[in-house]
Tab-separated table of C-alpha atoms in Angstrom:
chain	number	residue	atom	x	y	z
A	1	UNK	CA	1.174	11.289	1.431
A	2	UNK	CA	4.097	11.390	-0.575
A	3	UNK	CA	6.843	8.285	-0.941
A	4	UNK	CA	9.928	8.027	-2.756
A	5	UNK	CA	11.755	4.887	-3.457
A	6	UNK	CA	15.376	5.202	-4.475
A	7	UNK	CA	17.567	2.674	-5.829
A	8	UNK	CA	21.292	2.899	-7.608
A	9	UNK	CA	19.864	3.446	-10.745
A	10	UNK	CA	16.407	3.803	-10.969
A	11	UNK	CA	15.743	0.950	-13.787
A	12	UNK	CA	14.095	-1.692	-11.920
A	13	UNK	CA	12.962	-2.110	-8.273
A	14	UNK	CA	12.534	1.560	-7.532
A	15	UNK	CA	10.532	1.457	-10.584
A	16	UNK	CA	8.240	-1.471	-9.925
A	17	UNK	CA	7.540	-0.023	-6.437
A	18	UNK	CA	6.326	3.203	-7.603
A	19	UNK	CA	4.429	1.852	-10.309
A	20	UNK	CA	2.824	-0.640	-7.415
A	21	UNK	CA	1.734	1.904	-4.612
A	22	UNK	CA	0.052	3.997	-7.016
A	23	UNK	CA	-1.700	1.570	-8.532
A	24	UNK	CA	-2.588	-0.140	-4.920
A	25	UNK	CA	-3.265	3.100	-3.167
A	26	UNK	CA	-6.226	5.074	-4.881
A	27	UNK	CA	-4.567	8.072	-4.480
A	28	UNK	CA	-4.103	7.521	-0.667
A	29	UNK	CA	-0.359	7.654	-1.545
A	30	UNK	CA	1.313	9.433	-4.577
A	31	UNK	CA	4.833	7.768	-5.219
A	32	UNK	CA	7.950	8.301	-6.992
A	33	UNK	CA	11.221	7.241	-7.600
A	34	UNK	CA	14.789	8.006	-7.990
A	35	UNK	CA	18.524	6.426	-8.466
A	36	UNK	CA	21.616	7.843	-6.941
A	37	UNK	CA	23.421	7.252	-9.870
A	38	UNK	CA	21.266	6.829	-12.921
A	39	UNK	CA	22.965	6.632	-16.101
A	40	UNK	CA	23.018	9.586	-18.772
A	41	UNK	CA	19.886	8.372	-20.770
A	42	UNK	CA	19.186	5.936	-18.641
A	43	UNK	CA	14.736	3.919	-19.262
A	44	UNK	CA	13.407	1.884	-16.778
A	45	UNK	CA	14.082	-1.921	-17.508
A	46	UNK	CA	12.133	-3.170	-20.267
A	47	UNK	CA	11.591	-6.511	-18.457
A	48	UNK	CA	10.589	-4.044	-15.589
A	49	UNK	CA	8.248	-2.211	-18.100
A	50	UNK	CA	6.894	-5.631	-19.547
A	51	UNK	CA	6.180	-7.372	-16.138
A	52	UNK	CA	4.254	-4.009	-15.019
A	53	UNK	CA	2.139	-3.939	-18.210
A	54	UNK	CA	1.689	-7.930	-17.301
A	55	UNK	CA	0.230	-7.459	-14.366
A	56	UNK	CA	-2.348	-4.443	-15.257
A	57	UNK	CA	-0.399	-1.531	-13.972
A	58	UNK	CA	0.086	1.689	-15.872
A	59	UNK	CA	3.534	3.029	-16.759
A	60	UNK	CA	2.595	6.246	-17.863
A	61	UNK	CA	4.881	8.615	-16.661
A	62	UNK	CA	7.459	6.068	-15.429
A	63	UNK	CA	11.355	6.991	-16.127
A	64	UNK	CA	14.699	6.796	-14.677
A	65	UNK	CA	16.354	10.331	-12.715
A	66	UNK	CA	18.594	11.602	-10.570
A	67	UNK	CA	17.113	11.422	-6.758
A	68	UNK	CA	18.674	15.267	-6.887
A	69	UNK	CA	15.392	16.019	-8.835
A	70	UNK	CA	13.685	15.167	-5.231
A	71	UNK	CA	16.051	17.623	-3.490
A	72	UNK	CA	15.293	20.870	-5.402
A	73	UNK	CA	13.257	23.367	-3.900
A	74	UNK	CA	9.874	22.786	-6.038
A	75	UNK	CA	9.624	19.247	-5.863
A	76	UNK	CA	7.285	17.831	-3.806
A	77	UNK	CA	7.726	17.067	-0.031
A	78	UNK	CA	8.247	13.546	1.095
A	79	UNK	CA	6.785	12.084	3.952
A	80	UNK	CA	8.673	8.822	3.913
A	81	UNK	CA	11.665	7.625	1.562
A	82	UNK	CA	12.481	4.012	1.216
A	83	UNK	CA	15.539	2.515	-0.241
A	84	UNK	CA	14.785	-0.938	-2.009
A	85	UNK	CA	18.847	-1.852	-2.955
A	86	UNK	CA	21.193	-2.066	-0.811
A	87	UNK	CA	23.288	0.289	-2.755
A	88	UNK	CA	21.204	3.190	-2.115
A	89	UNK	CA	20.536	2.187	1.783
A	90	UNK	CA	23.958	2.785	2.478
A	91	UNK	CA	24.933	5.946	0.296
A	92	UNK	CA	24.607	9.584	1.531
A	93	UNK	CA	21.452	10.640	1.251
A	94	UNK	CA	20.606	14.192	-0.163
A	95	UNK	CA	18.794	16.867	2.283
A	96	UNK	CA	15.275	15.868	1.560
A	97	UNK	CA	13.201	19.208	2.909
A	98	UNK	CA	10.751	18.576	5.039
A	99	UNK	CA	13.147	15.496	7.107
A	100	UNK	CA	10.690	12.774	5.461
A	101	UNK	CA	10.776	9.267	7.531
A	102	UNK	CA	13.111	6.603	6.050
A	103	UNK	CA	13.061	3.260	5.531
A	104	UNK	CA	14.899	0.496	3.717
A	105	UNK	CA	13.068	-2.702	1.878
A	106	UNK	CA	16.128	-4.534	0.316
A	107	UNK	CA	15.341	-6.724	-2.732
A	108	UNK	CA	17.880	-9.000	-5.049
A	109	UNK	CA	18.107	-7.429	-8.010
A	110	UNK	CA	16.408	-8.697	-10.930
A	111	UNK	CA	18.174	-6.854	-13.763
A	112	UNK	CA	21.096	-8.430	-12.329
A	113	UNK	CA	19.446	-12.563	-13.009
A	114	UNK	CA	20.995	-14.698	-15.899
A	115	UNK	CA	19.037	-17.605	-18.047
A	116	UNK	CA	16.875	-17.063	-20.455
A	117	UNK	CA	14.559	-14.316	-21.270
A	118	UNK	CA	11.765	-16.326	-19.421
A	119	UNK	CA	13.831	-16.971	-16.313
A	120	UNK	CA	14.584	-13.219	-16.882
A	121	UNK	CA	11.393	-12.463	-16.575
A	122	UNK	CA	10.235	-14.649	-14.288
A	123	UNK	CA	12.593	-12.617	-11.347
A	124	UNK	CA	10.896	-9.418	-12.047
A	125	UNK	CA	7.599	-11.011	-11.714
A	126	UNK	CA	8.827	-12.215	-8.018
A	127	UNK	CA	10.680	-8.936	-7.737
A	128	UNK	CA	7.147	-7.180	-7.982
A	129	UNK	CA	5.597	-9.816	-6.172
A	130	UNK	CA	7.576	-9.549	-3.221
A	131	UNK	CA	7.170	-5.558	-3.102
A	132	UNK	CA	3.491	-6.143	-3.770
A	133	UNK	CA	2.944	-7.967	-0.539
A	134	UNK	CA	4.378	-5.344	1.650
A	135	UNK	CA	2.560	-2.312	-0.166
A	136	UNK	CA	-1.070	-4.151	0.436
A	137	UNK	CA	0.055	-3.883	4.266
A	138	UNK	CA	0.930	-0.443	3.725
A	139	UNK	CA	-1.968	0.749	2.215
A	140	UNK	CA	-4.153	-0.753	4.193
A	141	UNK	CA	-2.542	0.727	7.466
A	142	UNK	CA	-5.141	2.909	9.779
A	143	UNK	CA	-4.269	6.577	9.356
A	144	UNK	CA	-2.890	6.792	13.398
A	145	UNK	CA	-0.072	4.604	11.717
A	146	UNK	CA	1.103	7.557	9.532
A	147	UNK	CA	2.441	10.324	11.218
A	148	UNK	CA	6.043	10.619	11.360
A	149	UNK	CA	7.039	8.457	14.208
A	150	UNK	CA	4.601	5.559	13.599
A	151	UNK	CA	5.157	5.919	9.562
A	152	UNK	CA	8.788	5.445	9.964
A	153	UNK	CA	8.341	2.828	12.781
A	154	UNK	CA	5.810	0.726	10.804
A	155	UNK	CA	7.670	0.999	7.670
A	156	UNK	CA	11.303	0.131	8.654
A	157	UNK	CA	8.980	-3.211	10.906
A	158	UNK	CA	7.667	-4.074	6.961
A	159	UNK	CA	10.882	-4.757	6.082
A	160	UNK	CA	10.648	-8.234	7.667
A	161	UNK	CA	7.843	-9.277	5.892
C-alpha cells in the first residue's frame, strides 16, 4: 500500500513521516512525500535529517520535490494521501490517478520554532514523536481496515489522536 504525505515544502514533517512509516511498517506500507511548493534546490531540514538519524531511522533516499512528481503518469499509485500542514490541507490538490483516500494529520511546524539549537531540536524530536504515535496505530490496523472506505475513514478518525 502506497502513502504520500504532502506538506508546503517538503523539508520537515512530510519528511519525518515518510521516513517513520517505512521504518515502522516492514514493507506493509511503502511511503513518500511531497511539498506543494518546494523551493528550487530545496534538502530536507537538517534538524529533520539529524533527529531521524537520532532515533535509528534511515534517510537514504530522503529529499524534498514537487508533489507534481506524484501526478505524472509513471509514478506510483497512491492508496491514501495525507496532508500533515495545514498549508497543504487546504490547497488544490493535483489529480492523483487512481482517486487515492485522503486524509489530513496537522502538526506545528518545527522548522518554524525559535531558541537555541537544542530547543530547535528538541521540537523535531516531539514533531516525530507525535507522528510516531499515530503510525504504530496505523500499522498495526487489521487488513479489513484498508480498503478505500475504511482506509480513509480510519485515517481521517487518527487525526484525533
Amino acid at each position: 500500500m502506497n502513502v504520500l504525505f504532502l506538506c508546503t515544502h517538503n523539508s520537515a514533517r512530510s519528511i519525518l513521516a515518510e521516513a517513520m512509516l517505512n521504518h515502522l511498517s516492514h514493507g506493509k506500507f511503502k511511503a513518500y512525500s511531497a511539498g506543494s511548493s518546494p523551493r528550487e534546490n530545496q534538502k530536507p531540514n537538517p534538524l529533520a535529517i539529524v533527529t531521524l538519524q537520532n532515533a535509528g531511522i534511515s534517510t537514504e533516499g530522503l529529499s524534498s520535490k514537487s508533489w507534481d512528481v506524484f501526478a505524472e503518469p509513471n509514478a506510483p499509485q497512491m492508496d491514501l494521501v495525507i496532508t500533515v500542514c495545514d498549508n497543504a490541507a487546504g490547497e488544490v490538490c493535483p489529480y492523483w490517478p487512481g482517486q487515492p483516500a485522503t486524509a489530513h494529520w496537522g502538526y506545528a511546524d518545527p522548522s518554524e520554532g525559535t531558541g537555541s539549537d537544542t530547543e530547535k531540536l528538541e521540537a523535531f524530536k516531539q514533531t516525530l514523536y507525535q507522528i510516531k504515535r499515530r503510525l504504530e496505530i496505523f500499522t498495526n490496523l487489521p487488513s479489513s481496515s484498508l480498503n478505500k472506505i475504511a482506509l480513509e475513514h480510519t485515517a481521517r478518525e487518527l487525526a484525533d489522536k
